[in-house]
Amino acid sequence: MDLRIFTEPQQGASYETLLSVAKATEEFGFDAFFRSDHYLKMGSVDGLPGPTDAWITLAGLARETSRIRLGTLMTAATFRLPGVLAIQVAQVDAMSGGRVELGLGAGWFEEEHTAYGIPFPKEKFPRLEEQLAIVTGLWETQPGDTFSYDGAYYQLADSPALPKPAQAKVPVLLGGLGPKRTPALAARYADEFNIPFASVADSAAQFDRVRAAATEIGRDPSELIYSNALVACVGRDDAEVARRAAAIGRQVDELRENGLAGSPAEVVDKIGRYAELGATRIYFQILDLSDLDHLELIASQVQSQL
């Protein structure tokens, strides 16, 4: 079971804060540091000092870390043109020595688009499908060849399809709970399928849909990695769990029900329930980025048991 750290910087984090968490992620032996891709806070937090761009952040971290994987859950397809995104990700991959993974989603948060003048199209899912075809197509084009694409939303003509990532293949992550189009798209393009903030039962049903979609197109479902992202609130005792829950404005009972909360033993047990479904990777959503002791506890008393 791979354990990864997942942050939500739009809720309030400077680059220096993210760097401290990424370095702790590496020091404590976690597999990867991931971040969301949002430009507007959610809920009652102040969001200060303001948003940071996901791929600029990851470019900086690529040069200041040496081992951990780096990626997004999820980059919004509405934020970037696919050709530009392919260049950005390939460059950050080279800067990291081949440690980047691309999580790509359709985009959903209309208010952040309005706040920063980003178009919010109605046809988000078809655009995502074209973006996946273009980004992966550009990377797969052999050096010296060109790539063209004539879609409903994007057209590319005789692209040199450069630069190439450092990795032979940048892992592509897709996710969500859509019952039909999401599994079909994952079966075609994804290396990893991620389910965010879902119950064991809902995860089981969606993993099964993805496996069925893969089988339908002749792909071995075991080629995909299956993962979950869940909010973390772990404590050595009830008082510490309660303190960490209060720090992120949540209730302990709700976190136990919907996340990875409680003692290390409780969290290990719950991870085991997701593992029984075939999940081999867990993203711990860390909302209090000042609490590095939280990461140390998860590493020493949860990760060590897995």
Short mmCIF file of C-alpha atoms in Angstrom, two decimals:
data_model
loop_
_atom_site.label_atom_id
_atom_site.label_comp_id
_atom_site.label_asym_id
_atom_site.label_seq_id
_atom_site.Cartn_x
_atom_site.Cartn_y
_atom_site.Cartn_z
CA MET A 1 0.00 0.00 0.00
CA ASP A 2 1.49 3.32 -1.12
CA LEU A 3 0.68 6.28 1.12
CA ARG A 4 0.71 9.73 -0.42
CA ILE A 5 0.20 13.25 0.95
CA PHE A 6 -2.46 15.39 -0.73
CA THR A 7 -2.81 19.13 -0.02
CA GLU A 8 -5.43 21.79 -0.75
CA PRO A 9 -3.38 25.01 -1.06
CA GLN A 10 -6.32 27.17 -2.17
CA GLN A 11 -7.49 27.01 1.44
CA GLY A 12 -4.45 29.06 2.45
CA ALA A 13 -0.80 28.21 1.83
CA SER A 14 2.28 29.96 0.54
CA TYR A 15 4.90 28.22 -1.57
CA GLU A 16 7.17 28.07 1.50
CA THR A 17 4.45 26.24 3.43
CA LEU A 18 4.00 23.74 0.62
CA LEU A 19 7.77 23.27 0.44
CA SER A 20 7.93 22.44 4.13
CA VAL A 21 5.17 19.84 3.71
CA ALA A 22 6.82 18.36 0.61
CA LYS A 23 10.16 18.06 2.41
CA ALA A 24 8.45 16.39 5.37
CA THR A 25 6.68 14.06 2.92
CA GLU A 26 10.06 13.02 1.59
CA GLU A 27 11.77 12.84 4.98
CA PHE A 28 9.04 10.66 6.53
CA GLY A 29 9.11 8.13 3.71
CA PHE A 30 5.81 8.80 1.95
CA ASP A 31 5.55 7.92 -1.73
CA ALA A 32 4.39 11.24 -3.16
CA PHE A 33 3.27 14.84 -2.65
CA PHE A 34 0.15 15.87 -4.55
CA ARG A 35 -1.83 19.07 -4.58
CA SER A 36 -5.20 20.27 -5.82
CA ASP A 37 -5.49 22.67 -8.75
CA HIS A 38 -7.81 25.48 -7.67
CA TYR A 39 -7.72 29.27 -7.77
CA LEU A 40 -10.38 30.05 -5.18
CA LYS A 41 -10.88 29.05 -1.55
CA MET A 42 -13.84 27.00 -0.44
CA GLY A 43 -15.82 27.44 2.75
CA SER A 44 -15.20 29.89 5.58
CA VAL A 45 -11.37 30.00 5.52
CA ASP A 46 -9.66 33.25 4.51
CA GLY A 47 -7.47 31.54 1.90
CA LEU A 48 -4.53 33.83 2.61
CA PRO A 49 -2.07 34.60 1.11
CA GLY A 50 -4.07 33.58 -1.98
CA PRO A 51 -3.90 30.85 -4.60
CA THR A 52 -0.75 29.26 -5.96
CA ASP A 53 -0.58 27.71 -9.40
CA ALA A 54 -0.28 23.92 -9.31
CA TRP A 55 2.31 23.45 -12.03
CA ILE A 56 4.45 26.41 -10.99
CA THR A 57 4.46 24.96 -7.47
CA LEU A 58 5.40 21.50 -8.70
CA ALA A 59 8.19 22.96 -10.85
CA GLY A 60 9.70 24.52 -7.74
CA LEU A 61 9.30 21.35 -5.71
CA ALA A 62 10.84 19.33 -8.53
CA ARG A 63 14.11 21.16 -7.91
CA GLU A 64 13.91 21.03 -4.10
CA THR A 65 13.06 17.35 -3.60
CA SER A 66 14.84 14.26 -4.85
CA ARG A 67 12.72 11.13 -4.35
CA ILE A 68 8.97 11.69 -3.99
CA ARG A 69 6.55 11.60 -6.88
CA LEU A 70 4.80 14.90 -7.65
CA GLY A 71 1.37 15.46 -9.15
CA THR A 72 -2.14 16.90 -9.17
CA LEU A 73 -5.55 15.73 -8.00
CA MET A 74 -6.82 17.03 -10.36
CA THR A 75 -5.64 19.60 -12.90
CA ALA A 76 -8.74 21.23 -14.39
CA ALA A 77 -8.98 20.84 -18.15
CA THR A 78 -10.71 24.25 -18.24
CA PHE A 79 -7.58 26.01 -16.97
CA ARG A 80 -5.16 25.15 -19.77
CA LEU A 81 -5.03 24.44 -23.47
CA PRO A 82 -3.98 20.82 -23.98
CA GLY A 83 -0.89 21.61 -26.03
CA VAL A 84 0.33 24.04 -23.39
CA LEU A 85 -0.43 21.55 -20.62
CA ALA A 86 1.57 18.84 -22.40
CA ILE A 87 4.57 21.19 -22.56
CA GLN A 88 4.22 22.25 -18.90
CA VAL A 89 3.99 18.71 -17.57
CA ALA A 90 6.84 17.46 -19.76
CA GLN A 91 9.06 20.30 -18.57
CA VAL A 92 8.30 19.71 -14.88
CA ASP A 93 8.90 15.99 -15.42
CA ALA A 94 12.34 16.78 -16.83
CA MET A 95 13.03 19.18 -13.95
CA SER A 96 12.19 16.42 -11.47
CA GLY A 97 14.17 13.70 -13.18
CA GLY A 98 11.03 11.81 -14.16
CA ARG A 99 8.88 11.97 -11.02
CA VAL A 100 5.69 13.66 -12.27
CA GLU A 101 2.15 12.29 -12.58
CA LEU A 102 -0.76 14.08 -14.24
CA GLY A 103 -4.19 13.94 -12.67
CA LEU A 104 -6.63 15.53 -15.11
CA GLY A 105 -10.30 16.32 -14.56
CA ALA A 106 -13.05 18.16 -16.37
CA GLY A 107 -13.22 21.12 -13.95
CA TRP A 108 -16.28 21.87 -11.85
CA PHE A 109 -15.91 24.96 -9.63
CA GLU A 110 -17.66 27.68 -11.62
CA GLU A 111 -17.01 30.45 -9.06
CA GLU A 112 -13.24 30.26 -9.43
CA HIS A 113 -13.58 30.60 -13.19
CA THR A 114 -15.74 33.67 -12.74
CA ALA A 115 -13.35 35.16 -10.18
CA TYR A 116 -10.34 34.98 -12.50
CA GLY A 117 -11.92 35.38 -15.93
CA ILE A 118 -11.52 31.76 -17.01
CA PRO A 119 -14.16 30.49 -19.47
CA PHE A 120 -16.43 27.83 -17.97
CA PRO A 121 -17.83 25.87 -20.91
CA LYS A 122 -20.97 23.77 -20.75
CA GLU A 123 -19.34 20.88 -22.65
CA LYS A 124 -16.71 20.05 -20.05
CA PHE A 125 -16.55 16.28 -20.34
CA PRO A 126 -16.14 16.14 -24.15
CA ARG A 127 -13.38 18.73 -23.82
CA LEU A 128 -11.66 16.57 -21.23
CA GLU A 129 -11.76 13.60 -23.59
CA GLU A 130 -10.14 15.67 -26.36
CA GLN A 131 -7.51 16.98 -23.95
CA LEU A 132 -6.56 13.45 -22.94
CA ALA A 133 -6.25 12.41 -26.57
CA ILE A 134 -4.07 15.42 -27.36
CA VAL A 135 -1.79 15.37 -24.31
CA THR A 136 -1.10 11.65 -24.54
CA GLY A 137 -0.86 11.83 -28.32
CA LEU A 138 1.77 14.57 -28.18
CA TRP A 139 3.87 12.60 -25.70
CA GLU A 140 3.57 9.37 -27.70
CA THR A 141 4.58 10.93 -31.02
CA GLN A 142 8.04 9.71 -32.01
CA PRO A 143 10.83 12.31 -32.30
CA GLY A 144 10.98 13.61 -35.84
CA ASP A 145 7.29 12.89 -36.47
CA THR A 146 4.48 15.40 -36.12
CA PHE A 147 1.09 15.27 -34.41
CA SER A 148 -2.19 16.61 -35.76
CA TYR A 149 -5.66 16.54 -34.24
CA ASP A 150 -8.98 17.75 -35.61
CA GLY A 151 -11.52 17.76 -32.81
CA ALA A 152 -14.72 19.59 -32.04
CA TYR A 153 -12.97 21.85 -29.52
CA TYR A 154 -9.24 21.66 -30.31
CA GLN A 155 -7.30 21.52 -33.55
CA LEU A 156 -3.54 20.94 -33.85
CA ALA A 157 -1.67 20.88 -37.16
CA ASP A 158 1.81 19.44 -37.72
CA SER A 159 2.92 19.89 -34.12
CA PRO A 160 6.54 18.83 -33.48
CA ALA A 161 5.15 17.31 -30.26
CA LEU A 162 8.03 18.59 -28.16
CA PRO A 163 9.36 18.55 -25.51
CA LYS A 164 9.16 14.94 -24.36
CA PRO A 165 8.85 14.05 -20.69
CA ALA A 166 11.81 12.43 -18.95
CA GLN A 167 9.72 9.33 -18.28
CA ALA A 168 8.89 6.96 -21.09
CA LYS A 169 5.28 7.41 -19.96
CA VAL A 170 3.94 10.00 -17.54
CA PRO A 171 1.27 8.27 -15.44
CA VAL A 172 -2.19 9.69 -16.09
CA LEU A 173 -4.74 9.72 -13.26
CA LEU A 174 -8.48 9.98 -13.76
CA GLY A 175 -11.17 9.75 -11.15
CA GLY A 176 -14.66 10.44 -9.93
CA LEU A 177 -17.96 8.68 -9.37
CA GLY A 178 -19.67 9.18 -12.72
CA PRO A 179 -21.23 5.80 -13.55
CA LYS A 180 -20.72 5.60 -17.33
CA ARG A 181 -18.49 8.12 -19.07
CA THR A 182 -15.89 8.27 -16.30
CA PRO A 183 -15.16 4.52 -16.23
CA ALA A 184 -15.05 4.41 -20.05
CA LEU A 185 -12.56 7.28 -20.19
CA ALA A 186 -10.44 5.72 -17.43
CA ALA A 187 -10.36 2.39 -19.24
CA ARG A 188 -9.03 4.11 -22.33
CA TYR A 189 -6.54 6.62 -20.92
CA ALA A 190 -5.80 6.11 -17.23
CA ASP A 191 -2.86 4.46 -15.53
CA GLU A 192 -4.52 5.07 -12.17
CA PHE A 193 -8.16 5.48 -11.18
CA ASN A 194 -8.78 7.55 -8.07
CA ILE A 195 -11.97 7.92 -6.05
CA PRO A 196 -12.10 11.02 -3.83
CA PHE A 197 -13.88 11.07 -0.46
CA ALA A 198 -16.13 8.06 -1.03
CA SER A 199 -17.31 5.24 1.19
CA VAL A 200 -16.08 1.67 0.95
CA ALA A 201 -19.37 0.65 -0.67
CA ASP A 202 -19.36 3.44 -3.26
CA SER A 203 -15.69 2.75 -4.02
CA ALA A 204 -16.37 -0.93 -4.57
CA ALA A 205 -19.14 -0.18 -7.05
CA GLN A 206 -17.06 2.34 -9.01
CA PHE A 207 -13.94 0.17 -9.12
CA ASP A 208 -16.13 -2.60 -10.54
CA ARG A 209 -17.46 -0.26 -13.22
CA VAL A 210 -13.93 0.70 -14.24
CA ARG A 211 -12.86 -2.94 -14.38
CA ALA A 212 -15.87 -3.77 -16.52
CA ALA A 213 -15.16 -0.86 -18.87
CA ALA A 214 -11.56 -1.99 -19.26
CA THR A 215 -12.62 -5.56 -20.01
CA GLU A 216 -15.11 -4.29 -22.58
CA ILE A 217 -12.37 -2.66 -24.68
CA GLY A 218 -9.99 -5.58 -24.27
CA ARG A 219 -7.76 -4.07 -21.59
CA ASP A 220 -6.65 -6.08 -18.58
CA PRO A 221 -8.24 -4.30 -15.56
CA SER A 222 -5.22 -5.22 -13.44
CA GLU A 223 -3.12 -2.81 -15.53
CA LEU A 224 -4.73 0.09 -13.65
CA ILE A 225 -3.82 1.22 -10.16
CA TYR A 226 -6.90 1.80 -7.97
CA SER A 227 -6.69 4.46 -5.27
CA ASN A 228 -8.69 6.51 -2.78
CA ALA A 229 -8.28 10.03 -1.44
CA LEU A 230 -9.59 10.58 2.09
CA VAL A 231 -9.31 13.33 4.67
CA ALA A 232 -6.89 12.49 7.48
CA CYS A 233 -7.27 13.22 11.19
CA VAL A 234 -5.08 10.84 13.18
CA GLY A 235 -4.20 11.16 16.86
CA ARG A 236 -2.36 9.22 19.53
CA ASP A 237 -5.44 9.56 21.76
CA ASP A 238 -8.96 10.97 21.62
CA ALA A 239 -7.84 14.40 22.76
CA GLU A 240 -5.34 14.68 19.92
CA VAL A 241 -7.91 13.53 17.38
CA ALA A 242 -10.36 16.14 18.71
CA ARG A 243 -7.72 18.88 18.56
CA ARG A 244 -6.88 18.08 14.96
CA ALA A 245 -10.54 17.91 13.98
CA ALA A 246 -11.20 21.31 15.55
CA ALA A 247 -8.20 22.80 13.72
CA ILE A 248 -9.82 21.99 10.37
CA GLY A 249 -13.36 22.86 11.44
CA ARG A 250 -14.72 19.30 11.36
CA GLN A 251 -16.44 16.95 13.79
CA VAL A 252 -14.70 13.79 14.98
CA ASP A 253 -17.66 11.48 14.37
CA GLU A 254 -18.12 12.79 10.85
CA LEU A 255 -14.42 12.37 10.09
CA ARG A 256 -14.46 8.81 11.41
CA GLU A 257 -17.39 8.06 9.12
CA ASN A 258 -16.11 9.80 5.99
CA GLY A 259 -12.35 9.85 6.32
CA LEU A 260 -9.31 8.30 7.94
CA ALA A 261 -9.76 9.48 11.50
CA GLY A 262 -9.06 8.17 14.97
CA SER A 263 -6.16 6.24 16.40
CA PRO A 264 -3.45 4.76 14.16
CA ALA A 265 -4.99 1.33 14.71
CA GLU A 266 -8.43 2.57 13.59
CA VAL A 267 -6.94 4.13 10.48
CA VAL A 268 -4.95 1.02 9.60
CA ASP A 269 -8.13 -1.04 9.94
CA LYS A 270 -10.10 1.26 7.66
CA ILE A 271 -7.35 1.33 5.05
CA GLY A 272 -7.55 -2.45 5.11
CA ARG A 273 -11.21 -2.25 4.08
CA TYR A 274 -10.26 -0.23 1.01
CA ALA A 275 -7.40 -2.63 0.28
CA GLU A 276 -9.89 -5.49 0.16
CA LEU A 277 -11.53 -3.73 -2.80
CA GLY A 278 -8.23 -3.63 -4.69
CA ALA A 279 -7.00 -0.17 -3.68
CA THR A 280 -3.21 -0.15 -3.49
CA ARG A 281 -2.70 3.56 -2.94
CA ILE A 282 -4.17 6.01 -0.42
CA TYR A 283 -3.95 9.81 -0.59
CA PHE A 284 -4.12 11.38 2.88
CA GLN A 285 -5.79 14.77 2.47
CA ILE A 286 -3.92 17.01 4.92
CA LEU A 287 -5.84 20.22 5.63
CA ASP A 288 -3.73 21.71 8.46
CA LEU A 289 -0.42 22.26 6.69
CA SER A 290 1.25 23.70 9.78
CA ASP A 291 0.93 20.40 11.68
CA LEU A 292 3.95 18.43 10.47
CA ASP A 293 3.73 16.24 13.57
CA HIS A 294 0.57 14.83 12.01
CA LEU A 295 2.62 13.57 9.05
CA GLU A 296 5.25 12.10 11.37
CA LEU A 297 2.57 10.23 13.32
CA ILE A 298 1.01 8.80 10.16
CA ALA A 299 4.44 7.73 8.92
CA SER A 300 5.59 6.14 12.18
CA GLN A 301 2.37 4.49 13.34
CA VAL A 302 0.22 3.97 10.24
CA GLN A 303 2.62 3.58 7.33
CA SER A 304 4.87 1.34 9.39
CA GLN A 305 1.99 -1.16 9.80
CA LEU A 306 1.22 -1.29 6.09
#
